[in-house]
Amino acid sequence: MDTLPTAPLTTTFDPTGYRAVLAAASRTWNIHESLEATNARIHDGAALSDLDARADGYASNVLSLYPAQLPTNGNWLEIGSGTGYIMEAINRALIARNARAASIIGLDVAPSMITKGQRRIGNTPPFSFQHYDGITIPLNDSCLDVIFSVASLQHVPKPFVYNLFLESHRLLKHGGVLIVQLLSFGHLAKQQHHLPWRQEIANQIHGGGEHWHHFYSRDEVETILRVGDDFRAIRTWDEDGALWVSATKS
Ligand SMILES: C[S@@+](CC[C@H](N)C(=O)[O-])C[C@H]1O[C@@H](n2cnc3c(N)ncnc32)[C@H](O)[C@@H]1O
Protein backbone atom coordinates (compact mmCIF):
# COMPACT_ATOMS: atom_id res chain seq x y z
CA MET A 1 0.00 0.00 0.00
CA ASP A 2 1.28 3.45 -0.83
CA THR A 3 2.20 5.56 2.15
CA LEU A 4 1.03 9.11 2.31
CA PRO A 5 3.82 11.67 1.91
CA THR A 6 4.89 13.13 5.23
CA ALA A 7 6.11 16.39 3.74
CA PRO A 8 3.54 18.82 2.32
CA LEU A 9 2.90 18.41 -1.36
CA THR A 10 4.63 20.99 -3.46
CA THR A 11 2.84 24.31 -3.33
CA THR A 12 4.51 25.71 -6.42
CA PHE A 13 1.68 27.49 -8.14
CA ASP A 14 1.76 29.79 -11.10
CA PRO A 15 -0.75 32.54 -10.29
CA THR A 16 -0.93 33.54 -13.92
CA GLY A 17 -2.10 30.05 -14.93
CA TYR A 18 -5.83 30.36 -14.53
CA ARG A 19 -5.74 33.99 -15.56
CA ALA A 20 -4.64 32.71 -18.94
CA VAL A 21 -8.03 30.99 -19.16
CA LEU A 22 -9.75 34.29 -18.42
CA ALA A 23 -7.61 35.98 -21.05
CA ALA A 24 -8.52 33.30 -23.63
CA ALA A 25 -12.23 33.63 -22.79
CA SER A 26 -12.03 37.42 -23.04
CA ARG A 27 -10.08 37.58 -26.31
CA THR A 28 -13.13 37.11 -28.51
CA TRP A 29 -14.63 40.37 -27.21
CA ASN A 30 -11.64 42.57 -27.89
CA ILE A 31 -11.65 42.54 -31.67
CA HIS A 32 -10.73 45.54 -33.78
CA GLU A 33 -13.70 46.05 -36.05
CA SER A 34 -16.29 48.76 -36.66
CA LEU A 35 -18.93 49.60 -34.07
CA GLU A 36 -21.57 48.35 -36.49
CA ALA A 37 -19.79 45.02 -36.97
CA THR A 38 -19.51 44.58 -33.19
CA ASN A 39 -23.17 45.37 -32.68
CA ALA A 40 -24.11 42.85 -35.35
CA ARG A 41 -21.81 40.19 -33.85
CA ILE A 42 -22.42 40.27 -30.10
CA HIS A 43 -26.20 40.53 -29.66
CA ASP A 44 -27.36 36.97 -30.37
CA GLY A 45 -28.07 37.70 -34.03
CA ALA A 46 -30.54 40.53 -33.32
CA ALA A 47 -30.86 43.00 -36.22
CA LEU A 48 -29.30 46.41 -35.60
CA SER A 49 -32.75 47.99 -35.83
CA ASP A 50 -33.96 45.71 -32.99
CA LEU A 51 -31.18 46.41 -30.47
CA ASP A 52 -33.12 49.08 -28.55
CA ALA A 53 -36.18 46.84 -28.30
CA ARG A 54 -33.99 43.88 -27.21
CA ALA A 55 -32.41 46.06 -24.52
CA ASP A 56 -35.80 47.40 -23.35
CA GLY A 57 -36.95 43.80 -22.84
CA TYR A 58 -33.90 42.98 -20.72
CA ALA A 59 -34.20 46.21 -18.72
CA SER A 60 -37.82 45.45 -18.00
CA ASN A 61 -36.80 41.98 -16.72
CA VAL A 62 -34.09 43.46 -14.50
CA LEU A 63 -36.42 46.03 -12.95
CA SER A 64 -39.20 43.52 -12.45
CA LEU A 65 -36.79 41.29 -10.48
CA TYR A 66 -35.83 44.15 -8.17
CA PRO A 67 -37.30 42.93 -4.85
CA ALA A 68 -38.23 46.26 -3.24
CA GLN A 69 -39.06 49.83 -4.19
CA LEU A 70 -36.55 51.04 -6.77
CA PRO A 71 -33.94 53.39 -5.32
CA THR A 72 -34.09 57.01 -6.42
CA ASN A 73 -30.77 58.56 -7.39
CA GLY A 74 -29.16 55.17 -7.01
CA ASN A 75 -25.75 54.11 -8.28
CA TRP A 76 -26.01 51.27 -10.81
CA LEU A 77 -23.31 49.08 -12.37
CA GLU A 78 -23.64 46.74 -15.35
CA ILE A 79 -21.08 43.91 -15.53
CA GLY A 80 -20.28 43.24 -19.19
CA SER A 81 -21.83 46.37 -20.65
CA GLY A 82 -20.62 45.95 -24.25
CA THR A 83 -21.69 48.88 -26.40
CA GLY A 84 -24.10 50.21 -23.76
CA TYR A 85 -27.58 49.33 -25.04
CA ILE A 86 -28.74 47.86 -21.72
CA MET A 87 -27.38 50.83 -19.75
CA GLU A 88 -29.47 53.15 -21.90
CA ALA A 89 -32.53 50.95 -21.57
CA ILE A 90 -32.20 50.82 -17.77
CA ASN A 91 -32.02 54.61 -17.77
CA ARG A 92 -35.15 54.88 -19.94
CA ALA A 93 -37.00 52.38 -17.75
CA LEU A 94 -36.04 54.18 -14.53
CA ILE A 95 -37.13 57.57 -15.89
CA ALA A 96 -40.46 56.01 -16.91
CA ARG A 97 -40.87 54.84 -13.29
CA ASN A 98 -39.82 58.17 -11.71
CA ALA A 99 -36.71 56.58 -10.22
CA ARG A 100 -33.76 58.26 -11.89
CA ALA A 101 -30.26 56.88 -11.51
CA ALA A 102 -27.44 59.06 -10.20
CA SER A 103 -24.98 56.90 -12.12
CA ILE A 104 -25.01 53.91 -14.44
CA ILE A 105 -21.49 52.54 -14.84
CA GLY A 106 -20.62 50.11 -17.60
CA LEU A 107 -17.90 47.65 -16.55
CA ASP A 108 -16.16 45.54 -19.16
CA VAL A 109 -13.05 43.40 -19.50
CA ALA A 110 -12.53 44.33 -23.18
CA PRO A 111 -10.91 47.74 -23.79
CA SER A 112 -12.41 47.92 -27.29
CA MET A 113 -15.92 47.46 -25.85
CA ILE A 114 -15.30 50.31 -23.41
CA THR A 115 -14.19 52.52 -26.31
CA LYS A 116 -17.21 51.57 -28.41
CA GLY A 117 -19.64 52.08 -25.53
CA GLN A 118 -18.15 55.51 -24.88
CA ARG A 119 -18.33 56.36 -28.57
CA ARG A 120 -21.97 55.27 -28.77
CA ILE A 121 -23.50 56.76 -25.61
CA GLY A 122 -20.76 59.06 -24.31
CA ASN A 123 -19.61 59.70 -20.76
CA THR A 124 -22.30 62.19 -19.80
CA PRO A 125 -24.05 61.48 -16.47
CA PRO A 126 -25.60 59.19 -15.57
CA PHE A 127 -23.38 57.15 -17.92
CA SER A 128 -19.72 56.28 -17.46
CA PHE A 129 -17.52 53.30 -18.30
CA GLN A 130 -14.91 51.41 -16.32
CA HIS A 131 -12.41 48.89 -17.62
CA TYR A 132 -11.13 46.18 -15.24
CA ASP A 133 -8.88 43.12 -15.30
CA GLY A 134 -11.70 40.58 -14.93
CA ILE A 135 -10.94 40.12 -11.24
CA THR A 136 -10.84 43.28 -9.14
CA ILE A 137 -13.42 45.99 -9.81
CA PRO A 138 -11.70 49.32 -9.16
CA LEU A 139 -14.49 50.88 -7.09
CA ASN A 140 -14.80 51.56 -3.36
CA ASP A 141 -16.58 49.23 -0.92
CA SER A 142 -20.32 49.80 -0.38
CA CYS A 143 -20.71 52.41 -3.12
CA LEU A 144 -23.44 50.83 -5.29
CA ASP A 145 -27.21 50.33 -4.96
CA VAL A 146 -27.69 47.86 -7.81
CA ILE A 147 -25.37 45.59 -9.81
CA PHE A 148 -26.83 43.87 -12.84
CA SER A 149 -25.58 41.75 -15.70
CA VAL A 150 -27.30 40.52 -18.85
CA ALA A 151 -26.06 38.24 -21.64
CA SER A 152 -22.50 38.34 -20.35
CA LEU A 153 -21.61 36.15 -17.37
CA GLN A 154 -22.46 32.90 -19.15
CA HIS A 155 -19.32 33.47 -21.23
CA VAL A 156 -17.02 33.95 -18.23
CA PRO A 157 -15.17 30.96 -16.68
CA LYS A 158 -16.91 29.98 -13.46
CA PRO A 159 -14.29 30.86 -10.80
CA PHE A 160 -14.25 34.40 -12.18
CA VAL A 161 -18.05 34.60 -11.96
CA TYR A 162 -17.92 33.32 -8.39
CA ASN A 163 -15.32 36.01 -7.73
CA LEU A 164 -17.62 38.64 -9.28
CA PHE A 165 -20.31 37.60 -6.78
CA LEU A 166 -17.80 38.27 -3.98
CA GLU A 167 -16.83 41.57 -5.57
CA SER A 168 -20.51 42.48 -5.89
CA HIS A 169 -21.03 41.83 -2.19
CA ARG A 170 -18.09 44.10 -1.40
CA LEU A 171 -19.32 46.91 -3.66
CA LEU A 172 -23.01 46.91 -2.72
CA LYS A 173 -24.37 49.04 0.09
CA HIS A 174 -26.37 47.24 2.77
CA GLY A 175 -29.74 46.52 1.19
CA GLY A 176 -28.14 46.74 -2.26
CA VAL A 177 -29.29 44.27 -4.89
CA LEU A 178 -27.52 41.99 -7.39
CA ILE A 179 -29.54 40.93 -10.45
CA VAL A 180 -27.84 38.70 -13.01
CA GLN A 181 -28.80 36.55 -15.95
CA LEU A 182 -26.94 33.25 -16.39
CA LEU A 183 -27.66 30.12 -18.42
CA SER A 184 -29.23 27.08 -16.78
CA PHE A 185 -28.51 23.54 -17.96
CA GLY A 186 -31.86 23.74 -19.73
CA HIS A 187 -30.08 25.86 -22.34
CA LEU A 188 -27.63 23.09 -23.20
CA ALA A 189 -30.20 21.09 -25.20
CA LYS A 190 -30.84 24.14 -27.40
CA GLN A 191 -27.15 24.85 -27.86
CA GLN A 192 -26.53 21.22 -28.77
CA HIS A 193 -28.23 21.77 -32.15
CA HIS A 194 -25.73 24.32 -33.40
CA LEU A 195 -22.72 23.82 -31.13
CA PRO A 196 -22.27 20.25 -29.83
CA TRP A 197 -21.11 19.94 -26.23
CA ARG A 198 -17.98 18.11 -27.44
CA GLN A 199 -17.05 21.20 -29.48
CA GLU A 200 -17.86 23.57 -26.61
CA ILE A 201 -15.50 21.70 -24.31
CA ALA A 202 -12.79 21.44 -26.99
CA ASN A 203 -13.02 25.22 -27.47
CA GLN A 204 -12.59 25.80 -23.76
CA ILE A 205 -9.69 23.37 -23.35
CA HIS A 206 -7.81 24.65 -26.38
CA GLY A 207 -8.73 28.32 -25.99
CA GLY A 208 -10.39 28.48 -29.40
CA GLY A 209 -13.74 29.11 -31.00
CA GLU A 210 -16.01 32.05 -30.34
CA HIS A 211 -17.34 32.88 -26.89
CA TRP A 212 -17.71 29.97 -24.49
CA HIS A 213 -20.82 28.98 -22.54
CA HIS A 214 -21.08 27.95 -18.90
CA PHE A 215 -24.21 26.51 -17.31
CA TYR A 216 -25.57 26.74 -13.77
CA SER A 217 -28.10 24.99 -11.57
CA ARG A 218 -30.38 26.94 -9.27
CA ASP A 219 -29.05 25.05 -6.24
CA GLU A 220 -25.46 25.91 -7.20
CA VAL A 221 -26.12 29.63 -7.51
CA GLU A 222 -28.33 29.88 -4.44
CA THR A 223 -25.82 28.00 -2.27
CA ILE A 224 -22.85 30.03 -3.44
CA LEU A 225 -24.61 33.34 -2.92
CA ARG A 226 -25.95 32.38 0.51
CA VAL A 227 -23.12 30.32 2.03
CA GLY A 228 -20.14 31.60 0.10
CA ASP A 229 -21.03 35.26 -0.19
CA ASP A 230 -23.50 35.98 2.63
CA PHE A 231 -26.24 37.34 0.36
CA ARG A 232 -29.85 37.13 1.57
CA ALA A 233 -33.29 37.00 -0.09
CA ILE A 234 -31.87 34.96 -2.96
CA ARG A 235 -34.35 34.14 -5.68
CA THR A 236 -33.83 32.33 -8.98
CA TRP A 237 -36.06 31.86 -12.03
CA ASP A 238 -35.33 29.45 -14.83
CA GLU A 239 -36.99 30.97 -17.87
CA ASP A 240 -36.54 28.48 -20.67
CA GLY A 241 -32.80 28.14 -20.19
CA ALA A 242 -32.14 31.68 -18.97
CA LEU A 243 -31.40 31.60 -15.24
CA TRP A 244 -32.26 34.91 -13.60
CA VAL A 245 -30.97 35.57 -10.10
CA SER A 246 -31.60 38.33 -7.58
CA ALA A 247 -29.92 38.61 -4.19
CA THR A 248 -29.72 41.27 -1.50
CA LYS A 249 -26.77 42.29 0.66
CA SER A 250 -28.10 42.28 4.23
C1 LIG B 1 -22.83 39.60 -25.52
S1 LIG B 1 -22.04 41.05 -24.90
C2 LIG B 1 -23.40 41.74 -23.99
C3 LIG B 1 -23.32 43.24 -23.83
C4 LIG B 1 -24.54 43.83 -23.12
N1 LIG B 1 -24.70 43.30 -21.81
C5 LIG B 1 -25.80 43.59 -23.96
O1 LIG B 1 -26.51 42.61 -23.67
O2 LIG B 1 -26.02 44.35 -24.88
C6 LIG B 1 -20.98 40.43 -23.60
C7 LIG B 1 -20.09 41.48 -22.97
O3 LIG B 1 -19.47 40.92 -21.81
C8 LIG B 1 -18.13 41.35 -21.79
N2 LIG B 1 -17.33 40.42 -20.96
C9 LIG B 1 -16.80 39.23 -21.32
N3 LIG B 1 -16.12 38.71 -20.29
C10 LIG B 1 -16.24 39.58 -19.25
C11 LIG B 1 -15.77 39.60 -17.90
N4 LIG B 1 -15.00 38.61 -17.41
N5 LIG B 1 -16.10 40.65 -17.13
C12 LIG B 1 -16.86 41.67 -17.63
N6 LIG B 1 -17.31 41.71 -18.89
C13 LIG B 1 -17.01 40.68 -19.69
C14 LIG B 1 -17.73 41.38 -23.24
O4 LIG B 1 -16.57 42.14 -23.47
C15 LIG B 1 -18.97 41.96 -23.89
O5 LIG B 1 -18.92 43.35 -23.90
Tab-separated table of N, CA and C in Angstrom, residues 91-151:
chain	number	residue	atom	x	y	z
A	91	ASN	N	-31.769	53.186	-18.028
A	91	ASN	CA	-32.016	54.609	-17.765
A	91	ASN	C	-33.421	55.005	-18.220
A	92	ARG	N	-33.787	54.580	-19.436
A	92	ARG	CA	-35.145	54.885	-19.937
A	92	ARG	C	-36.206	54.314	-18.993
A	93	ALA	N	-35.992	53.052	-18.585
A	93	ALA	CA	-37.003	52.381	-17.746
A	93	ALA	C	-37.120	53.049	-16.381
A	94	LEU	N	-35.989	53.509	-15.835
A	94	LEU	CA	-36.037	54.176	-14.525
A	94	LEU	C	-36.763	55.514	-14.636
A	95	ILE	N	-36.465	56.266	-15.700
A	95	ILE	CA	-37.133	57.568	-15.888
A	95	ILE	C	-38.642	57.340	-16.002
A	96	ALA	N	-39.024	56.294	-16.742
A	96	ALA	CA	-40.459	56.009	-16.913
A	96	ALA	C	-41.119	55.662	-15.580
A	97	ARG	N	-40.319	55.204	-14.606
A	97	ARG	CA	-40.871	54.836	-13.293
A	97	ARG	C	-40.565	55.887	-12.232
A	98	ASN	N	-40.168	57.071	-12.646
A	98	ASN	CA	-39.824	58.168	-11.713
A	98	ASN	C	-38.757	57.767	-10.704
A	99	ALA	N	-37.788	57.000	-11.132
A	99	ALA	CA	-36.709	56.576	-10.221
A	99	ALA	C	-35.368	56.768	-10.916
A	100	ARG	N	-34.989	57.990	-11.132
A	100	ARG	CA	-33.760	58.264	-11.890
A	100	ARG	C	-32.534	57.668	-11.225
A	101	ALA	N	-31.548	57.348	-12.037
A	101	ALA	CA	-30.265	56.876	-11.506
A	101	ALA	C	-29.308	58.052	-11.387
A	102	ALA	N	-28.519	58.060	-10.310
A	102	ALA	CA	-27.445	59.061	-10.204
A	102	ALA	C	-26.313	58.663	-11.147
A	103	SER	N	-26.038	57.364	-11.218
A	103	SER	CA	-24.982	56.901	-12.124
A	103	SER	C	-25.308	55.501	-12.624
A	104	ILE	N	-24.926	55.257	-13.865
A	104	ILE	CA	-25.006	53.910	-14.443
A	104	ILE	C	-23.637	53.656	-15.070
A	105	ILE	N	-22.869	52.797	-14.405
A	105	ILE	CA	-21.486	52.544	-14.841
A	105	ILE	C	-21.459	51.254	-15.654
A	106	GLY	N	-20.810	51.306	-16.794
A	106	GLY	CA	-20.622	50.109	-17.604
A	106	GLY	C	-19.239	49.542	-17.349
A	107	LEU	N	-19.179	48.304	-16.856
A	107	LEU	CA	-17.903	47.646	-16.548
A	107	LEU	C	-17.648	46.582	-17.605
A	108	ASP	N	-16.450	46.558	-18.148
A	108	ASP	CA	-16.161	45.539	-19.159
A	108	ASP	C	-14.684	45.158	-19.122
A	109	VAL	N	-14.413	43.909	-19.493
A	109	VAL	CA	-13.046	43.405	-19.500
A	109	VAL	C	-12.339	43.757	-20.813
A	110	ALA	N	-13.116	44.089	-21.855
A	110	ALA	CA	-12.528	44.330	-23.181
A	110	ALA	C	-12.362	45.828	-23.428
A	111	PRO	N	-11.106	46.298	-23.566
A	111	PRO	CA	-10.912	47.739	-23.793
A	111	PRO	C	-11.664	48.243	-25.024
A	112	SER	N	-11.746	47.412	-26.075
A	112	SER	CA	-12.408	47.918	-27.285
A	112	SER	C	-13.910	48.080	-27.062
A	113	MET	N	-14.494	47.277	-26.174
A	113	MET	CA	-15.917	47.462	-25.849
A	113	MET	C	-16.120	48.770	-25.082
A	114	ILE	N	-15.203	49.047	-24.168
A	114	ILE	CA	-15.299	50.309	-23.410
A	114	ILE	C	-15.259	51.480	-24.393
A	115	THR	N	-14.316	51.430	-25.334
A	115	THR	CA	-14.186	52.521	-26.305
A	115	THR	C	-15.463	52.664	-27.131
A	116	LYS	N	-16.009	51.519	-27.554
A	116	LYS	CA	-17.207	51.573	-28.409
A	116	LYS	C	-18.425	52.048	-27.612
A	117	GLY	N	-18.530	51.598	-26.370
A	117	GLY	CA	-19.635	52.076	-25.531
A	117	GLY	C	-19.548	53.581	-25.333
A	118	GLN	N	-18.338	54.060	-25.070
A	118	GLN	CA	-18.153	55.508	-24.880
A	118	GLN	C	-18.488	56.260	-26.158
A	119	ARG	N	-18.065	55.696	-27.296
A	119	ARG	CA	-18.332	56.365	-28.569
A	119	ARG	C	-19.839	56.417	-28.840
A	120	ARG	N	-20.536	55.345	-28.446
A	120	ARG	CA	-21.970	55.274	-28.767
A	120	ARG	C	-22.823	56.124	-27.834
A	121	ILE	N	-22.585	56.025	-26.510
A	121	ILE	CA	-23.497	56.760	-25.609
A	121	ILE	C	-22.791	57.843	-24.800
A	122	GLY	N	-21.474	57.973	-24.961
A	122	GLY	CA	-20.759	59.062	-24.306
A	122	GLY	C	-20.525	58.801	-22.824
A	123	ASN	N	-19.938	59.794	-22.184
A	123	ASN	CA	-19.611	59.698	-20.760
A	123	ASN	C	-20.389	60.719	-19.956
A	124	THR	N	-21.519	61.157	-20.493
A	124	THR	CA	-22.298	62.192	-19.802
A	124	THR	C	-23.175	61.520	-18.750
A	125	PRO	N	-23.231	62.097	-17.514
A	125	PRO	CA	-24.046	61.478	-16.473
A	125	PRO	C	-25.473	61.234	-16.948
A	126	PRO	N	-26.082	60.128	-16.594
A	126	PRO	CA	-25.604	59.189	-15.572
A	126	PRO	C	-24.584	58.172	-16.076
A	127	PHE	N	-24.208	58.228	-17.374
A	127	PHE	CA	-23.385	57.146	-17.923
A	127	PHE	C	-21.887	57.374	-17.723
A	128	SER	N	-21.189	56.275	-17.414
A	128	SER	CA	-19.720	56.276	-17.458
A	128	SER	C	-19.280	54.825	-17.653
A	129	PHE	N	-18.030	54.656	-18.030
A	129	PHE	CA	-17.520	53.302	-18.303
A	129	PHE	C	-16.250	53.055	-17.485
A	130	GLN	N	-16.061	51.794	-17.124
A	130	GLN	CA	-14.906	51.411	-16.321
A	130	GLN	C	-14.334	50.099	-16.850
A	131	HIS	N	-13.076	50.139	-17.238
A	131	HIS	CA	-12.405	48.895	-17.617
A	131	HIS	C	-11.862	48.232	-16.356
A	132	TYR	N	-11.775	46.889	-16.355
A	132	TYR	CA	-11.126	46.182	-15.241
A	132	TYR	C	-10.442	44.931	-15.771
A	133	ASP	N	-9.705	44.270	-14.873
A	133	ASP	CA	-8.884	43.123	-15.299
A	133	ASP	C	-9.626	41.790	-15.250
A	134	GLY	N	-10.927	41.813	-15.010
A	134	GLY	CA	-11.705	40.582	-14.927
A	134	GLY	C	-11.742	40.008	-13.527
A	135	ILE	N	-11.020	40.649	-12.606
A	135	ILE	CA	-10.945	40.115	-11.236
A	135	ILE	C	-11.342	41.177	-10.208
A	136	THR	N	-10.594	42.266	-10.166
A	136	THR	CA	-10.841	43.280	-9.143
A	136	THR	C	-11.515	44.492	-9.764
A	137	ILE	N	-12.694	44.825	-9.277
A	137	ILE	CA	-13.416	45.986	-9.811
A	137	ILE	C	-12.904	47.229	-9.083
A	138	PRO	N	-12.348	48.182	-9.824
A	138	PRO	CA	-11.701	49.322	-9.159
A	138	PRO	C	-12.693	50.369	-8.668
A	139	LEU	N	-13.530	49.973	-7.721
A	139	LEU	CA	-14.485	50.879	-7.094
A	139	LEU	C	-14.429	50.644	-5.586
A	140	ASN	N	-14.867	51.650	-4.822
A	140	ASN	CA	-14.799	51.558	-3.356
A	140	ASN	C	-15.871	50.616	-2.794
A	141	ASP	N	-15.609	50.080	-1.617
A	141	ASP	CA	-16.580	49.230	-0.918
A	141	ASP	C	-17.894	49.999	-0.735
A	142	SER	N	-18.996	49.267	-0.758
A	142	SER	CA	-20.318	49.798	-0.381
A	142	SER	C	-20.688	51.092	-1.104
A	143	CYS	N	-20.416	51.160	-2.396
A	143	CYS	CA	-20.708	52.405	-3.122
A	143	CYS	C	-21.884	52.252	-4.096
A	144	LEU	N	-22.431	51.045	-4.252
A	144	LEU	CA	-23.443	50.831	-5.294
A	144	LEU	C	-24.777	50.373	-4.699
A	145	ASP	N	-25.869	50.776	-5.376
A	145	ASP	CA	-27.206	50.326	-4.963
A	145	ASP	C	-27.632	49.074	-5.721
A	146	VAL	N	-27.274	49.003	-6.991
A	146	VAL	CA	-27.691	47.865	-7.812
A	146	VAL	C	-26.538	47.451	-8.739
A	147	ILE	N	-26.298	46.156	-8.818
A	147	ILE	CA	-25.374	45.594	-9.810
A	147	ILE	C	-26.179	44.625	-10.664
A	148	PHE	N	-26.086	44.770	-11.963
A	148	PHE	CA	-26.835	43.868	-12.835
A	148	PHE	C	-25.942	43.391	-13.973
A	149	SER	N	-26.352	42.282	-14.575
A	149	SER	CA	-25.584	41.751	-15.702
A	149	SER	C	-26.507	40.926	-16.582
A	150	VAL	N	-26.414	41.158	-17.868
A	150	VAL	CA	-27.300	40.519	-18.848
A	150	VAL	C	-26.454	40.012	-20.010
A	151	ALA	N	-26.682	38.780	-20.427
A	151	ALA	CA	-26.059	38.240	-21.639
A	151	ALA	C	-24.536	38.367	-21.616
